[in-house]
Amino acid sequence: MALFRRRRPEAAVSGLEARPASVTSAHPERVVGWDGALPALDRSVTVLLVSRSDRYDALPSMVTAARLAFGPSADVRAVGYVADASPVGEQARGIPWVRSDPVDGIGSAINAGVAAGVGRVLLVVDSTVWVTDQDLQVLAQAGGDGVAQARIRMSDGSQRDGVRLLRPGSLPWSDDGSTSPGRSQADDREGFPLAVVPVFAADQPAVSVPGASLVPAPCLPDERMTLTSWTRAIADRDGRPVRAVWSLTRSTEAGRTVDAATVDAFSVWRDRAPDGDGAVAAGRPLPPWGARPVTPVARSRFDGDRLTWSVKIAAPAGPEGDGWGDVHFATELAGALERLGQQVRVDRREAHVRDDDATDDVTLVIRGLDRVPPNPASVNLLWVISHPDDVSDTELRSFDAAFAAGPVWAAGAAARAGVPVRTLLQATDSAVFHPGSRSDTTEDAGRVVFVGSTRGTARPVVSDAVALGADLRVHGPGWDEVVPAVMLGEPSLSRAEVATAYASARVVLNDHWPDMAAGGFVSNRVFDVLASGGIVVTDEVAGVGDVLDVPTLAVARSRDDLGALLDPARAWPSPAERRAVAAGIAAEHSFDARARVLLDAARAERARLRR
């Protein structure tokens, strides 16, 4: 590659942005791509100058530089774009504007700028990048050999040398040059490093690409991921590596906005090999989606059988969250993992992101009410156990492995999201719930029992039992004004007391949220009752007979069904048959069984990420 000595700027590049000249365009157009095949022009170079709508001041000198570099009739174009609600400045005369109004984001600006066709090499340079005619010549020459990004030095002295995929499936790392091969202090002193550095993709708006390999740019709110996704797609089509070349200065860099579409853009690389050994530290979550940037770290921990787990749940810290079912669920699962030799901590809502979570080998999100951002410093497992309607396809794609307690929902979600979603039913702790908990002397013995809160909404299985005049006893908070006083039990029970109630009752009632019933999410209460040797009558759940075909479980599809099932004269399986069912539940549906599945998945994903 021919090299040119750069002309030095006469003054330092200012870090101040241009003052806004007018209000933001109300509805800038999103330009998604182009119609038909992109025309190939008989031009060696097309120069596309893109500028945020309040930074037009630099464009006249950039147009001059382009015409000096490629001749007075050079193919030079300019497009303005709105980003971060930027005000719209007046378009200067003498600029070869493609459009009279700015478009929505830098991706739209690229698509609008190339729609008329391009030459053999396309140069895209933002108005925040300072360039001379020689800079443009060097960058254009590099674009003839594949995608190239100028190595960008920011006004604060930091470096941007393209991006590296340190951890597949998470935000690529903006390479600061500290580990780039071929770089020397002499290069930095001269201000134009000669080394050509291979990178995963470009993330700075000073790039050159082969015109024949061009694809539409994605329209994402995050500038870096727009450029990364776009240039990686071009490189995959072109079949040549992306390189960082030369050196330019940029006055300011766009802030980061990582939404669901941005997460989808980098999730497609989940199966690529990492650039390095995959050891990273994760930064704070980026708004609004919460994805976390990564930086490389040295791998120091021993890769043994004992992994450090962080189990994330939605319950708040302190007494307010102590009674949540998520807490019991996570505690019992943690115990099962510890029996397999694992080290486990349970993180409630306030600890979903911790300063020390780079030490976690596995992050397991027990998905209830809260969406939790994956921790790219660890393996990330998602287990959807409730509120499935709140779980998006993007969330599923952002985890290394996903499980769901509803087989019907899991199958549909996998088809929509395009990633496997394995069925992993809820479970019971057979050390707590077992037939030995039965007592014939409690007030629950021989009666119909329900354990749970009102949840602030109607629970038809309870109201129907009341209307039928069943010998009902209801435990839990909030029932005082809902059921007759004679049916009120205790406002709260310990886990051992719940087990006794389930084992001693004639029938235990159960119900589900509508979205869980439709998705086949069998409540863990069902498993607890069956493991206790009890009888459970539940509302209808999709596919329940396929996963739990036992004589101690019955489905009430109507009030009449419920009445027949609650009839004291109804015959249920013998104590021996109930103990046999309980033994089967303990063997197949315990937290110990679920922990083994999760541990196998964590080890498999850990190996995949480090291949």
Short mmCIF file of N, CA and C in Angstrom, two decimals, residues 107-246:
data_model
loop_
_atom_site.label_atom_id
_atom_site.label_comp_id
_atom_site.label_asym_id
_atom_site.label_seq_id
_atom_site.Cartn_x
_atom_site.Cartn_y
_atom_site.Cartn_z
N GLY A 107 -27.31 4.98 10.13
CA GLY A 107 -27.62 3.89 9.22
C GLY A 107 -28.48 4.36 8.06
N SER A 108 -29.49 5.16 8.35
CA SER A 108 -30.33 5.73 7.29
C SER A 108 -29.53 6.65 6.39
N ALA A 109 -28.58 7.39 6.96
CA ALA A 109 -27.75 8.30 6.16
C ALA A 109 -26.92 7.52 5.16
N ILE A 110 -26.36 6.39 5.59
CA ILE A 110 -25.57 5.56 4.67
C ILE A 110 -26.45 5.02 3.56
N ASN A 111 -27.61 4.48 3.91
CA ASN A 111 -28.50 3.91 2.91
C ASN A 111 -28.98 4.95 1.91
N ALA A 112 -29.34 6.14 2.41
CA ALA A 112 -29.78 7.21 1.51
C ALA A 112 -28.64 7.66 0.61
N GLY A 113 -27.44 7.68 1.16
CA GLY A 113 -26.30 8.18 0.40
C GLY A 113 -25.84 7.28 -0.71
N VAL A 114 -26.11 5.99 -0.62
CA VAL A 114 -25.61 5.05 -1.64
C VAL A 114 -26.71 4.59 -2.59
N ALA A 115 -27.94 5.03 -2.38
CA ALA A 115 -29.07 4.49 -3.14
C ALA A 115 -28.93 4.70 -4.64
N ALA A 116 -28.21 5.74 -5.06
CA ALA A 116 -28.03 6.01 -6.49
C ALA A 116 -26.92 5.18 -7.10
N GLY A 117 -26.24 4.36 -6.30
CA GLY A 117 -25.13 3.56 -6.79
C GLY A 117 -23.81 4.07 -6.25
N VAL A 118 -22.77 3.25 -6.33
CA VAL A 118 -21.45 3.61 -5.81
C VAL A 118 -20.38 3.15 -6.79
N GLY A 119 -19.18 3.69 -6.59
CA GLY A 119 -18.03 3.28 -7.36
C GLY A 119 -17.43 2.00 -6.83
N ARG A 120 -16.21 1.73 -7.27
CA ARG A 120 -15.57 0.47 -6.86
C ARG A 120 -15.22 0.46 -5.38
N VAL A 121 -15.02 1.63 -4.79
CA VAL A 121 -14.77 1.76 -3.36
C VAL A 121 -15.68 2.84 -2.80
N LEU A 122 -16.30 2.54 -1.67
CA LEU A 122 -17.12 3.54 -0.98
C LEU A 122 -16.39 3.99 0.27
N LEU A 123 -16.25 5.31 0.40
CA LEU A 123 -15.67 5.92 1.60
C LEU A 123 -16.79 6.57 2.38
N VAL A 124 -16.93 6.25 3.67
CA VAL A 124 -17.91 6.90 4.54
C VAL A 124 -17.15 7.60 5.67
N VAL A 125 -17.32 8.91 5.77
CA VAL A 125 -16.61 9.68 6.79
C VAL A 125 -17.60 10.65 7.43
N ASP A 126 -17.61 10.67 8.76
CA ASP A 126 -18.48 11.57 9.52
C ASP A 126 -17.82 12.93 9.70
N SER A 127 -18.64 13.94 9.89
CA SER A 127 -18.13 15.31 10.02
C SER A 127 -17.33 15.54 11.30
N THR A 128 -17.38 14.59 12.23
CA THR A 128 -16.58 14.72 13.45
C THR A 128 -15.15 14.23 13.26
N VAL A 129 -14.84 13.65 12.10
CA VAL A 129 -13.50 13.12 11.82
C VAL A 129 -12.74 14.14 10.97
N TRP A 130 -11.54 14.52 11.41
CA TRP A 130 -10.74 15.49 10.67
C TRP A 130 -9.93 14.76 9.60
N VAL A 131 -10.09 15.16 8.32
CA VAL A 131 -9.40 14.48 7.22
C VAL A 131 -8.76 15.48 6.28
N THR A 132 -7.66 15.06 5.62
CA THR A 132 -7.05 15.77 4.51
C THR A 132 -7.25 14.95 3.25
N ASP A 133 -6.87 15.53 2.12
CA ASP A 133 -6.95 14.78 0.87
C ASP A 133 -6.10 13.52 0.93
N GLN A 134 -4.92 13.59 1.58
CA GLN A 134 -4.06 12.41 1.68
C GLN A 134 -4.69 11.32 2.53
N ASP A 135 -5.35 11.71 3.61
CA ASP A 135 -6.06 10.72 4.43
C ASP A 135 -7.09 9.96 3.60
N LEU A 136 -7.85 10.68 2.81
CA LEU A 136 -8.89 10.04 2.00
C LEU A 136 -8.29 9.12 0.95
N GLN A 137 -7.15 9.51 0.37
CA GLN A 137 -6.50 8.64 -0.62
C GLN A 137 -6.04 7.33 0.01
N VAL A 138 -5.41 7.41 1.19
CA VAL A 138 -4.95 6.20 1.87
C VAL A 138 -6.12 5.29 2.24
N LEU A 139 -7.17 5.89 2.79
CA LEU A 139 -8.33 5.10 3.21
C LEU A 139 -9.01 4.46 2.01
N ALA A 140 -9.12 5.19 0.90
CA ALA A 140 -9.75 4.64 -0.29
C ALA A 140 -8.92 3.48 -0.86
N GLN A 141 -7.60 3.62 -0.85
CA GLN A 141 -6.76 2.53 -1.35
C GLN A 141 -6.93 1.28 -0.50
N ALA A 142 -7.05 1.45 0.81
CA ALA A 142 -7.25 0.29 1.69
C ALA A 142 -8.58 -0.39 1.40
N GLY A 143 -9.60 0.38 1.03
CA GLY A 143 -10.91 -0.19 0.75
C GLY A 143 -10.94 -1.07 -0.48
N GLY A 144 -9.94 -0.95 -1.34
CA GLY A 144 -9.87 -1.84 -2.48
C GLY A 144 -9.49 -3.25 -2.11
N ASP A 145 -8.96 -3.44 -0.91
CA ASP A 145 -8.53 -4.76 -0.43
C ASP A 145 -9.46 -5.31 0.65
N GLY A 146 -10.66 -4.77 0.77
CA GLY A 146 -11.60 -5.21 1.80
C GLY A 146 -11.98 -4.07 2.71
N VAL A 147 -12.81 -4.36 3.71
CA VAL A 147 -13.27 -3.33 4.64
C VAL A 147 -12.10 -2.81 5.46
N ALA A 148 -12.00 -1.47 5.58
CA ALA A 148 -10.94 -0.87 6.37
C ALA A 148 -11.51 0.29 7.18
N GLN A 149 -11.05 0.40 8.43
CA GLN A 149 -11.39 1.54 9.26
C GLN A 149 -10.13 2.27 9.64
N ALA A 150 -10.17 3.59 9.60
CA ALA A 150 -9.05 4.36 10.12
C ALA A 150 -8.95 4.17 11.62
N ARG A 151 -7.72 4.08 12.10
CA ARG A 151 -7.51 4.02 13.55
C ARG A 151 -7.74 5.43 14.10
N ILE A 152 -8.74 5.54 14.95
CA ILE A 152 -9.22 6.85 15.40
C ILE A 152 -8.63 7.20 16.76
N ARG A 153 -8.03 8.38 16.83
CA ARG A 153 -7.61 8.93 18.12
C ARG A 153 -8.60 10.01 18.51
N MET A 154 -9.20 9.86 19.70
CA MET A 154 -10.16 10.85 20.17
C MET A 154 -9.42 12.06 20.74
N SER A 155 -10.16 13.14 20.88
CA SER A 155 -9.54 14.38 21.36
C SER A 155 -9.04 14.26 22.80
N ASP A 156 -9.55 13.26 23.55
CA ASP A 156 -9.06 13.06 24.91
C ASP A 156 -7.84 12.12 24.96
N GLY A 157 -7.37 11.68 23.79
CA GLY A 157 -6.20 10.83 23.73
C GLY A 157 -6.51 9.35 23.64
N SER A 158 -7.76 8.95 23.84
CA SER A 158 -8.10 7.53 23.75
C SER A 158 -8.09 7.08 22.29
N GLN A 159 -7.98 5.78 22.09
CA GLN A 159 -7.82 5.20 20.76
C GLN A 159 -9.00 4.31 20.42
N ARG A 160 -9.39 4.28 19.14
CA ARG A 160 -10.43 3.38 18.66
C ARG A 160 -9.90 2.68 17.41
N ASP A 161 -9.59 1.42 17.52
CA ASP A 161 -8.99 0.67 16.41
C ASP A 161 -9.94 -0.38 15.85
N GLY A 162 -11.22 -0.11 15.82
CA GLY A 162 -12.18 -1.12 15.41
C GLY A 162 -12.61 -1.94 16.61
N VAL A 163 -13.34 -3.03 16.37
CA VAL A 163 -13.87 -3.82 17.48
C VAL A 163 -13.40 -5.26 17.39
N ARG A 164 -13.38 -5.91 18.56
CA ARG A 164 -13.03 -7.32 18.66
C ARG A 164 -14.17 -8.06 19.36
N LEU A 165 -14.47 -9.24 18.87
CA LEU A 165 -15.54 -10.05 19.45
C LEU A 165 -14.94 -10.91 20.56
N LEU A 166 -14.75 -10.29 21.71
CA LEU A 166 -14.13 -10.98 22.83
C LEU A 166 -15.04 -12.06 23.41
N ARG A 167 -16.33 -11.79 23.34
CA ARG A 167 -17.29 -12.70 23.96
C ARG A 167 -18.48 -12.84 23.03
N PRO A 168 -18.58 -13.95 22.28
CA PRO A 168 -19.68 -14.10 21.33
C PRO A 168 -21.04 -13.92 22.01
N GLY A 169 -21.92 -13.19 21.31
CA GLY A 169 -23.25 -12.98 21.86
C GLY A 169 -23.37 -11.76 22.75
N SER A 170 -22.28 -11.01 22.93
CA SER A 170 -22.36 -9.78 23.71
C SER A 170 -21.76 -8.64 22.91
N LEU A 171 -21.90 -7.42 23.42
CA LEU A 171 -21.37 -6.25 22.72
C LEU A 171 -19.89 -6.43 22.41
N PRO A 172 -19.49 -6.22 21.17
CA PRO A 172 -18.05 -6.27 20.87
C PRO A 172 -17.30 -5.16 21.63
N TRP A 173 -16.02 -5.41 21.81
CA TRP A 173 -15.16 -4.46 22.52
C TRP A 173 -14.56 -3.47 21.55
N SER A 174 -14.66 -2.18 21.85
CA SER A 174 -14.01 -1.15 21.05
C SER A 174 -12.52 -1.16 21.37
N ASP A 175 -11.74 -1.72 20.46
CA ASP A 175 -10.31 -1.92 20.68
C ASP A 175 -9.62 -0.58 20.89
N ASP A 176 -8.98 -0.41 22.04
CA ASP A 176 -8.27 0.85 22.32
C ASP A 176 -6.82 0.82 21.86
N GLY A 177 -6.43 -0.24 21.15
CA GLY A 177 -5.09 -0.31 20.62
C GLY A 177 -4.06 -0.84 21.56
N SER A 178 -4.41 -1.04 22.83
CA SER A 178 -3.40 -1.43 23.81
C SER A 178 -2.87 -2.83 23.57
N THR A 179 -3.68 -3.68 22.90
CA THR A 179 -3.22 -5.05 22.63
C THR A 179 -3.11 -5.34 21.15
N SER A 180 -3.13 -4.27 20.31
CA SER A 180 -3.09 -4.48 18.88
C SER A 180 -1.70 -4.91 18.44
N PRO A 181 -1.58 -5.99 17.68
CA PRO A 181 -0.26 -6.42 17.22
C PRO A 181 0.33 -5.43 16.24
N GLY A 182 1.65 -5.29 16.25
CA GLY A 182 2.33 -4.46 15.29
C GLY A 182 2.36 -2.99 15.62
N ARG A 183 1.84 -2.61 16.76
CA ARG A 183 1.82 -1.21 17.13
C ARG A 183 3.03 -0.86 17.97
N SER A 184 3.62 0.28 17.74
CA SER A 184 4.80 0.67 18.49
C SER A 184 4.67 2.10 18.97
N GLN A 185 5.50 2.45 19.95
CA GLN A 185 5.51 3.82 20.44
C GLN A 185 5.95 4.78 19.35
N ALA A 186 6.88 4.33 18.48
CA ALA A 186 7.32 5.18 17.39
C ALA A 186 6.16 5.54 16.46
N ASP A 187 5.31 4.55 16.21
CA ASP A 187 4.12 4.81 15.39
C ASP A 187 3.31 5.95 15.99
N ASP A 188 3.07 5.86 17.32
CA ASP A 188 2.24 6.86 17.98
C ASP A 188 2.89 8.24 17.94
N ARG A 189 4.21 8.30 18.09
CA ARG A 189 4.88 9.59 18.10
C ARG A 189 4.75 10.27 16.75
N GLU A 190 4.81 9.48 15.67
CA GLU A 190 4.68 10.05 14.34
C GLU A 190 3.24 10.45 14.01
N GLY A 191 2.29 9.83 14.73
CA GLY A 191 0.89 10.20 14.53
C GLY A 191 0.20 9.46 13.42
N PHE A 192 0.91 8.60 12.69
CA PHE A 192 0.22 7.82 11.66
C PHE A 192 0.78 6.40 11.65
N PRO A 193 0.30 5.56 12.57
CA PRO A 193 0.81 4.20 12.67
C PRO A 193 0.74 3.47 11.33
N LEU A 194 1.82 2.77 11.00
CA LEU A 194 1.93 2.09 9.72
C LEU A 194 1.34 0.70 9.75
N ALA A 195 1.16 0.12 10.95
CA ALA A 195 0.69 -1.25 11.05
C ALA A 195 -0.74 -1.39 10.53
N VAL A 196 -1.00 -2.50 9.86
CA VAL A 196 -2.35 -2.85 9.45
C VAL A 196 -2.84 -3.92 10.42
N VAL A 197 -3.89 -3.62 11.18
CA VAL A 197 -4.33 -4.48 12.27
C VAL A 197 -5.64 -5.16 11.91
N PRO A 198 -5.70 -6.50 11.93
CA PRO A 198 -6.98 -7.18 11.69
C PRO A 198 -7.92 -6.99 12.87
N VAL A 199 -9.18 -6.71 12.60
CA VAL A 199 -10.19 -6.53 13.65
C VAL A 199 -11.45 -7.28 13.23
N PHE A 200 -12.38 -7.39 14.14
CA PHE A 200 -13.64 -8.08 13.84
C PHE A 200 -14.51 -7.24 12.91
N ALA A 201 -14.60 -5.94 13.20
CA ALA A 201 -15.43 -5.04 12.40
C ALA A 201 -15.03 -3.61 12.74
N ALA A 202 -15.59 -2.68 11.99
CA ALA A 202 -15.36 -1.25 12.23
C ALA A 202 -16.48 -0.69 13.09
N ASP A 203 -16.12 0.25 13.96
CA ASP A 203 -17.16 0.90 14.75
C ASP A 203 -17.01 2.42 14.77
N GLN A 204 -16.18 2.96 13.89
CA GLN A 204 -16.00 4.40 13.80
C GLN A 204 -16.32 4.84 12.37
N PRO A 205 -16.93 6.03 12.21
CA PRO A 205 -17.39 6.46 10.88
C PRO A 205 -16.27 7.07 10.04
N ALA A 206 -15.23 6.28 9.80
CA ALA A 206 -14.16 6.62 8.87
C ALA A 206 -13.75 5.29 8.24
N VAL A 207 -14.59 4.81 7.32
CA VAL A 207 -14.42 3.47 6.78
C VAL A 207 -14.44 3.50 5.26
N SER A 208 -13.79 2.49 4.67
CA SER A 208 -13.86 2.28 3.23
C SER A 208 -14.23 0.82 3.00
N VAL A 209 -15.09 0.60 2.02
CA VAL A 209 -15.60 -0.76 1.76
C VAL A 209 -15.65 -0.99 0.26
N PRO A 210 -15.50 -2.25 -0.17
CA PRO A 210 -15.64 -2.55 -1.60
C PRO A 210 -17.08 -2.33 -2.06
N GLY A 211 -17.25 -1.56 -3.12
CA GLY A 211 -18.60 -1.25 -3.58
C GLY A 211 -19.38 -2.48 -3.99
N ALA A 212 -18.69 -3.48 -4.55
CA ALA A 212 -19.38 -4.67 -5.04
C ALA A 212 -19.93 -5.52 -3.91
N SER A 213 -19.43 -5.34 -2.69
CA SER A 213 -19.87 -6.17 -1.55
C SER A 213 -20.85 -5.44 -0.64
N LEU A 214 -21.31 -4.27 -1.06
CA LEU A 214 -22.13 -3.43 -0.19
C LEU A 214 -23.46 -4.09 0.15
N VAL A 215 -23.88 -3.94 1.40
CA VAL A 215 -25.20 -4.36 1.87
C VAL A 215 -25.82 -3.18 2.60
N PRO A 216 -27.14 -3.16 2.77
CA PRO A 216 -27.76 -2.05 3.51
C PRO A 216 -27.28 -1.99 4.95
N ALA A 217 -27.16 -0.78 5.45
CA ALA A 217 -26.79 -0.59 6.85
C ALA A 217 -28.02 -0.77 7.73
N PRO A 218 -27.86 -1.38 8.92
CA PRO A 218 -29.01 -1.47 9.83
C PRO A 218 -29.34 -0.10 10.41
N CYS A 219 -30.59 0.10 10.73
CA CYS A 219 -31.03 1.38 11.30
C CYS A 219 -31.18 1.22 12.81
N LEU A 220 -30.06 1.31 13.52
CA LEU A 220 -30.03 1.15 14.97
C LEU A 220 -29.77 2.49 15.63
N PRO A 221 -30.22 2.70 16.86
CA PRO A 221 -29.96 3.97 17.54
C PRO A 221 -28.52 4.10 18.02
N ASP A 222 -27.77 2.99 18.05
CA ASP A 222 -26.40 3.01 18.54
C ASP A 222 -25.44 3.09 17.33
N GLU A 223 -24.67 4.17 17.27
CA GLU A 223 -23.78 4.37 16.13
C GLU A 223 -22.76 3.24 15.99
N ARG A 224 -22.14 2.87 17.10
CA ARG A 224 -21.07 1.87 17.03
C ARG A 224 -21.60 0.53 16.52
N MET A 225 -22.76 0.09 17.04
CA MET A 225 -23.28 -1.20 16.59
C MET A 225 -23.82 -1.12 15.17
N THR A 226 -24.31 0.05 14.74
CA THR A 226 -24.71 0.21 13.35
C THR A 226 -23.53 -0.07 12.43
N LEU A 227 -22.40 0.57 12.72
CA LEU A 227 -21.22 0.40 11.89
C LEU A 227 -20.62 -1.00 12.02
N THR A 228 -20.63 -1.54 13.24
CA THR A 228 -20.10 -2.88 13.46
C THR A 228 -20.89 -3.93 12.70
N SER A 229 -22.20 -3.88 12.83
CA SER A 229 -23.06 -4.86 12.15
C SER A 229 -22.94 -4.72 10.64
N TRP A 230 -22.91 -3.49 10.17
CA TRP A 230 -22.84 -3.23 8.72
C TRP A 230 -21.52 -3.72 8.13
N THR A 231 -20.41 -3.31 8.73
CA THR A 231 -19.11 -3.68 8.15
C THR A 231 -18.81 -5.17 8.31
N ARG A 232 -19.30 -5.80 9.38
CA ARG A 232 -19.10 -7.24 9.51
C ARG A 232 -19.87 -7.99 8.43
N ALA A 233 -21.09 -7.52 8.13
CA ALA A 233 -21.88 -8.16 7.08
C ALA A 233 -21.21 -8.00 5.71
N ILE A 234 -20.63 -6.83 5.46
CA ILE A 234 -19.91 -6.62 4.20
C ILE A 234 -18.70 -7.54 4.13
N ALA A 235 -17.95 -7.64 5.22
CA ALA A 235 -16.75 -8.49 5.25
C ALA A 235 -17.11 -9.96 5.04
N ASP A 236 -18.23 -10.39 5.63
CA ASP A 236 -18.66 -11.79 5.44
C ASP A 236 -19.01 -12.04 3.97
N ARG A 237 -19.60 -11.06 3.34
CA ARG A 237 -19.95 -11.20 1.91
C ARG A 237 -18.69 -11.10 1.04
N ASP A 238 -17.78 -10.25 1.44
CA ASP A 238 -16.58 -10.00 0.65
C ASP A 238 -15.54 -11.13 0.78
N GLY A 239 -15.54 -11.78 1.93
CA GLY A 239 -14.61 -12.88 2.14
C GLY A 239 -13.21 -12.47 2.51
N ARG A 240 -13.03 -11.20 2.88
CA ARG A 240 -11.71 -10.72 3.31
C ARG A 240 -11.82 -10.10 4.69
N PRO A 241 -10.73 -10.08 5.45
CA PRO A 241 -10.81 -9.56 6.82
C PRO A 241 -10.98 -8.05 6.86
N VAL A 242 -11.49 -7.58 7.99
CA VAL A 242 -11.58 -6.14 8.27
C VAL A 242 -10.25 -5.71 8.88
N ARG A 243 -9.78 -4.53 8.46
CA ARG A 243 -8.48 -4.06 8.96
C ARG A 243 -8.59 -2.65 9.48
N ALA A 244 -7.78 -2.35 10.49
CA ALA A 244 -7.60 -0.99 10.97
C ALA A 244 -6.32 -0.43 10.37
N VAL A 245 -6.40 0.73 9.71
CA VAL A 245 -5.25 1.30 9.00
C VAL A 245 -5.12 2.79 9.30
N TRP A 246 -3.90 3.31 9.03
CA TRP A 246 -3.67 4.76 9.08
C TRP A 246 -4.05 5.32 10.45
#
